[in-house]
Amino acid sequence: RIGISDPEQARASGIRIYYYVFDLLNLGGIDVRPVPLRRRKSLLRKAFSFDDPLRFSQHRNESGEAYFGEACSKGWEGLIAKDAAGAYLSKRSRKWLKFKCVNRQELVVTGFTDPSGAREGFGALLVGFYHDGKLVDAGRVGTGYSDAQLRQLRDRLDQLETPESAVEIDRPSDDSIHWVRPELVAEVGFTEWTRDHKLRHPRFIGLRDDKDPTDVVRESPD
């Protein structure tokens, strides 16, 4: 990703990086996924020497709502609640529940607008998602970028610029819009979807270089 989540940029900015380990699936060639989470955590704690930057992610048994409130107040994504007696499952399960502070959605970058005023790089990203094999417009994302991100993203966008739009857009043409080939995926935070399938109060979080754009669909709330 681009931003604080990029380790190289974090190091360059002097930000300390820590690696939190929260589960153990195999120990000495033995599959421990069927073992209850509480036991897996105990084995994990004994398997490593947790000295910075390696840290152990503690399982909390009480005050879940208070921890969730603290996470949201600090601007974190949210919490995951796990059944301490549950085995590890490589699929969605009621044993693991995700509680998000804000909604997040991966979206395909379809274009960008020119910057205005003193802003550098670009004004906003145009984003969309796939539905029935076609790209659907999801609106514009104009906030959440650092100055460095604006410049770095513009460099990548310029290399992808194309005269034709890959998405059907339901608004008049805009001379400030530059279309790009749908090859970049952005992770975006937002409050809700509007009735016309646009993001409300979207905020750029980062790029997802590990995601195939054609796999990006509108996600249902957890």
CSV table of C-alpha atoms in Angstrom, one decimal:
chain,number,residue,atom,x,y,z
A,1,ARG,CA,0.0,0.0,0.0
A,2,ILE,CA,1.0,3.6,-0.2
A,3,GLY,CA,1.1,5.6,3.0
A,4,ILE,CA,1.7,4.7,6.7
A,5,SER,CA,1.0,1.1,5.9
A,6,ASP,CA,4.0,1.0,3.5
A,7,PRO,CA,7.0,-0.2,5.6
A,8,GLU,CA,9.6,1.6,3.5
A,9,GLN,CA,7.9,4.9,3.8
A,10,ALA,CA,7.3,4.3,7.5
A,11,ARG,CA,11.0,3.7,8.1
A,12,ALA,CA,11.9,6.7,6.1
A,13,SER,CA,9.6,8.9,8.2
A,14,GLY,CA,11.0,7.5,11.4
A,15,ILE,CA,7.9,5.7,12.4
A,16,ARG,CA,8.5,2.6,14.5
A,17,ILE,CA,7.2,-0.7,13.0
A,18,TYR,CA,6.0,-3.6,15.1
A,19,TYR,CA,4.9,-7.1,14.0
A,20,TYR,CA,2.0,-8.5,16.0
A,21,VAL,CA,1.5,-12.3,15.9
A,22,PHE,CA,-2.0,-13.5,16.9
A,23,ASP,CA,-2.3,-17.1,15.9
A,24,LEU,CA,-0.4,-20.4,15.3
A,25,LEU,CA,-1.4,-22.9,12.6
A,26,ASN,CA,1.6,-25.3,12.6
A,27,LEU,CA,4.2,-26.1,15.2
A,28,GLY,CA,7.1,-28.3,14.4
A,29,GLY,CA,5.3,-29.8,11.4
A,30,ILE,CA,2.2,-30.6,13.4
A,31,ASP,CA,-1.1,-29.0,12.3
A,32,VAL,CA,-2.6,-27.3,15.4
A,33,ARG,CA,-5.6,-25.7,13.6
A,34,PRO,CA,-8.0,-28.2,15.3
A,35,VAL,CA,-6.7,-27.1,18.7
A,36,PRO,CA,-8.8,-24.5,20.6
A,37,LEU,CA,-7.7,-20.9,20.2
A,38,ARG,CA,-6.8,-20.5,23.9
A,39,ARG,CA,-4.4,-23.5,23.6
A,40,ARG,CA,-3.0,-22.2,20.3
A,41,LYS,CA,-2.2,-18.9,21.9
A,42,SER,CA,-0.4,-20.6,24.7
A,43,LEU,CA,1.7,-22.6,22.3
A,44,LEU,CA,2.4,-19.4,20.3
A,45,ARG,CA,3.6,-17.5,23.3
A,46,LYS,CA,6.1,-20.3,24.1
A,47,ALA,CA,7.3,-20.7,20.5
A,48,PHE,CA,8.8,-17.3,20.1
A,49,SER,CA,10.8,-14.8,22.1
A,50,PHE,CA,8.6,-11.7,21.9
A,51,ASP,CA,11.1,-8.9,21.8
A,52,ASP,CA,10.5,-5.7,19.8
A,53,PRO,CA,9.6,-5.4,17.0
A,54,LEU,CA,7.9,-8.8,17.4
A,55,ARG,CA,4.9,-8.6,19.7
A,56,PHE,CA,2.3,-11.1,21.0
A,57,SER,CA,-1.4,-10.2,20.4
A,58,GLN,CA,-3.2,-10.8,23.6
A,59,HIS,CA,-6.7,-12.3,23.7
A,60,ARG,CA,-9.1,-10.4,25.9
A,61,ASN,CA,-11.8,-12.3,27.7
A,62,GLU,CA,-13.8,-9.4,29.1
A,63,SER,CA,-14.8,-5.8,28.4
A,64,GLY,CA,-15.2,-6.3,24.7
A,65,GLU,CA,-17.5,-3.2,24.2
A,66,ALA,CA,-15.0,-1.0,26.0
A,67,TYR,CA,-12.1,-2.2,23.8
A,68,PHE,CA,-14.2,-1.7,20.7
A,69,GLY,CA,-15.0,1.9,21.8
A,70,GLU,CA,-11.3,2.5,22.5
A,71,ALA,CA,-10.4,1.1,19.0
A,72,CYS,CA,-12.8,3.4,17.3
A,73,SER,CA,-11.8,6.5,19.3
A,74,LYS,CA,-8.2,5.9,18.1
A,75,GLY,CA,-9.2,5.6,14.5
A,76,TRP,CA,-8.5,1.9,14.2
A,77,GLU,CA,-10.4,-0.4,11.8
A,78,GLY,CA,-12.3,-2.3,14.6
A,79,LEU,CA,-12.0,-5.5,16.5
A,80,ILE,CA,-12.3,-9.3,15.8
A,81,ALA,CA,-14.2,-11.3,18.4
A,82,LYS,CA,-13.1,-15.0,18.5
A,83,ASP,CA,-14.4,-18.0,20.3
A,84,ALA,CA,-11.6,-18.9,22.7
A,85,ALA,CA,-12.6,-22.6,22.5
A,86,GLY,CA,-12.9,-22.6,18.7
A,87,ALA,CA,-10.6,-24.3,16.2
A,88,TYR,CA,-9.0,-22.4,13.3
A,89,LEU,CA,-11.3,-22.4,10.2
A,90,SER,CA,-10.1,-21.3,6.8
A,91,LYS,CA,-13.5,-19.8,6.0
A,92,ARG,CA,-16.1,-17.4,7.4
A,93,SER,CA,-17.5,-18.6,10.6
A,94,ARG,CA,-19.7,-17.4,13.5
A,95,LYS,CA,-16.7,-18.3,15.7
A,96,TRP,CA,-14.9,-15.2,14.3
A,97,LEU,CA,-16.9,-12.0,14.1
A,98,LYS,CA,-15.6,-8.7,12.7
A,99,PHE,CA,-16.8,-5.4,14.2
A,100,LYS,CA,-15.9,-2.4,12.1
A,101,CYS,CA,-15.7,1.1,13.3
A,102,VAL,CA,-16.2,2.3,9.7
A,103,ASN,CA,-17.1,0.6,6.5
A,104,ARG,CA,-14.3,-0.3,4.2
A,105,GLN,CA,-14.5,-1.3,0.5
A,106,GLU,CA,-12.0,-2.2,-2.1
A,107,LEU,CA,-12.7,-0.3,-5.3
A,108,VAL,CA,-11.2,-0.1,-8.8
A,109,VAL,CA,-9.7,3.3,-9.8
A,110,THR,CA,-11.3,4.4,-13.1
A,111,GLY,CA,-10.0,7.9,-13.3
A,112,PHE,CA,-9.0,11.1,-11.6
A,113,THR,CA,-9.7,14.8,-11.6
A,114,ASP,CA,-7.3,17.8,-12.0
A,115,PRO,CA,-6.2,19.4,-8.7
A,116,SER,CA,-7.4,22.9,-7.8
A,117,GLY,CA,-5.9,25.7,-5.8
A,118,ALA,CA,-2.6,24.9,-4.1
A,119,ARG,CA,-3.3,21.1,-4.2
A,120,GLU,CA,-0.7,19.0,-6.1
A,121,GLY,CA,-1.1,15.7,-8.0
A,122,PHE,CA,-4.9,15.3,-8.5
A,123,GLY,CA,-8.2,16.4,-7.0
A,124,ALA,CA,-10.1,13.1,-6.5
A,125,LEU,CA,-10.0,9.5,-7.6
A,126,LEU,CA,-13.0,8.1,-9.5
A,127,VAL,CA,-13.8,4.6,-8.4
A,128,GLY,CA,-16.0,1.7,-9.2
A,129,PHE,CA,-16.8,-2.0,-8.6
A,130,TYR,CA,-17.7,-4.9,-10.9
A,131,HIS,CA,-21.3,-6.1,-11.2
A,132,ASP,CA,-22.3,-8.7,-13.7
A,133,GLY,CA,-19.0,-8.3,-15.4
A,134,LYS,CA,-19.3,-4.5,-15.9
A,135,LEU,CA,-17.7,-1.7,-14.0
A,136,VAL,CA,-20.2,0.4,-12.0
A,137,ASP,CA,-19.4,3.9,-10.9
A,138,ALA,CA,-19.2,4.4,-7.1
A,139,GLY,CA,-18.3,8.1,-7.0
A,140,ARG,CA,-15.2,10.1,-6.2
A,141,VAL,CA,-12.8,10.0,-3.3
A,142,GLY,CA,-11.2,13.3,-2.6
A,143,THR,CA,-9.9,13.1,1.0
A,144,GLY,CA,-7.4,11.0,3.0
A,145,TYR,CA,-4.3,11.7,0.9
A,146,SER,CA,-1.0,13.1,2.1
A,147,ASP,CA,1.0,15.4,-0.2
A,148,ALA,CA,3.4,12.6,-0.9
A,149,GLN,CA,0.6,10.2,-1.8
A,150,LEU,CA,-0.9,12.8,-4.2
A,151,ARG,CA,2.4,13.1,-6.1
A,152,GLN,CA,3.2,9.4,-6.1
A,153,LEU,CA,-0.3,8.3,-7.2
A,154,ARG,CA,-0.3,10.9,-9.9
A,155,ASP,CA,2.9,9.4,-11.3
A,156,ARG,CA,1.2,6.0,-11.5
A,157,LEU,CA,-2.1,7.4,-12.9
A,158,ASP,CA,-0.3,9.2,-15.7
A,159,GLN,CA,1.1,5.9,-16.9
A,160,LEU,CA,-2.4,4.4,-17.0
A,161,GLU,CA,-4.2,7.3,-18.6
A,162,THR,CA,-6.4,6.4,-21.6
A,163,PRO,CA,-8.9,8.4,-23.7
A,164,GLU,CA,-11.8,6.0,-23.1
A,165,SER,CA,-13.7,5.3,-19.9
A,166,ALA,CA,-13.9,1.8,-18.6
A,167,VAL,CA,-17.0,2.6,-16.6
A,168,GLU,CA,-20.5,3.8,-17.6
A,169,ILE,CA,-20.9,7.1,-15.8
A,170,ASP,CA,-24.3,8.7,-15.2
A,171,ARG,CA,-23.3,12.4,-15.2
A,172,PRO,CA,-22.3,14.9,-17.9
A,173,SER,CA,-18.7,14.9,-19.3
A,174,ASP,CA,-16.2,16.8,-17.2
A,175,ASP,CA,-13.1,18.3,-18.8
A,176,SER,CA,-11.2,17.8,-15.5
A,177,ILE,CA,-11.6,14.0,-15.6
A,178,HIS,CA,-8.8,11.8,-16.8
A,179,TRP,CA,-9.7,8.2,-17.5
A,180,VAL,CA,-7.3,5.4,-16.6
A,181,ARG,CA,-7.1,1.7,-17.4
A,182,PRO,CA,-8.8,-0.1,-14.5
A,183,GLU,CA,-5.6,-1.7,-13.1
A,184,LEU,CA,-5.3,-0.1,-9.6
A,185,VAL,CA,-7.4,-1.1,-6.5
A,186,ALA,CA,-7.9,1.4,-3.7
A,187,GLU,CA,-9.1,0.6,-0.2
A,188,VAL,CA,-11.6,3.3,0.9
A,189,GLY,CA,-13.3,4.0,4.2
A,190,PHE,CA,-16.9,5.4,4.1
A,191,THR,CA,-20.0,5.9,6.3
A,192,GLU,CA,-22.6,4.2,4.0
A,193,TRP,CA,-23.8,3.6,0.5
A,194,THR,CA,-26.3,6.0,-1.0
A,195,ARG,CA,-29.5,4.9,-2.8
A,196,ASP,CA,-27.8,5.3,-6.2
A,197,HIS,CA,-24.9,3.1,-5.1
A,198,LYS,CA,-22.4,5.8,-4.4
A,199,LEU,CA,-20.1,6.1,-1.4
A,200,ARG,CA,-21.0,8.7,1.3
A,201,HIS,CA,-18.1,10.5,3.0
A,202,PRO,CA,-15.4,8.4,1.3
A,203,ARG,CA,-11.8,8.6,2.5
A,204,PHE,CA,-8.7,7.1,0.8
A,205,ILE,CA,-6.9,4.5,3.0
A,206,GLY,CA,-4.3,3.0,0.6
A,207,LEU,CA,-3.7,1.0,-2.5
A,208,ARG,CA,-4.2,-2.8,-2.6
A,209,ASP,CA,-1.4,-4.2,-4.8
A,210,ASP,CA,-2.4,-7.7,-3.8
A,211,LYS,CA,-6.0,-7.5,-5.2
A,212,ASP,CA,-7.0,-8.3,-8.8
A,213,PRO,CA,-9.3,-5.5,-10.0
A,214,THR,CA,-11.7,-8.0,-11.7
A,215,ASP,CA,-12.3,-9.5,-8.2
A,216,VAL,CA,-13.6,-6.2,-6.8
A,217,VAL,CA,-17.4,-6.3,-6.1
A,218,ARG,CA,-19.6,-4.4,-3.8
A,219,GLU,CA,-19.3,-6.1,-0.4
A,220,SER,CA,-22.1,-6.8,2.0
A,221,PRO,CA,-21.8,-5.6,5.6
A,222,ASP,CA,-20.3,-8.3,8.0
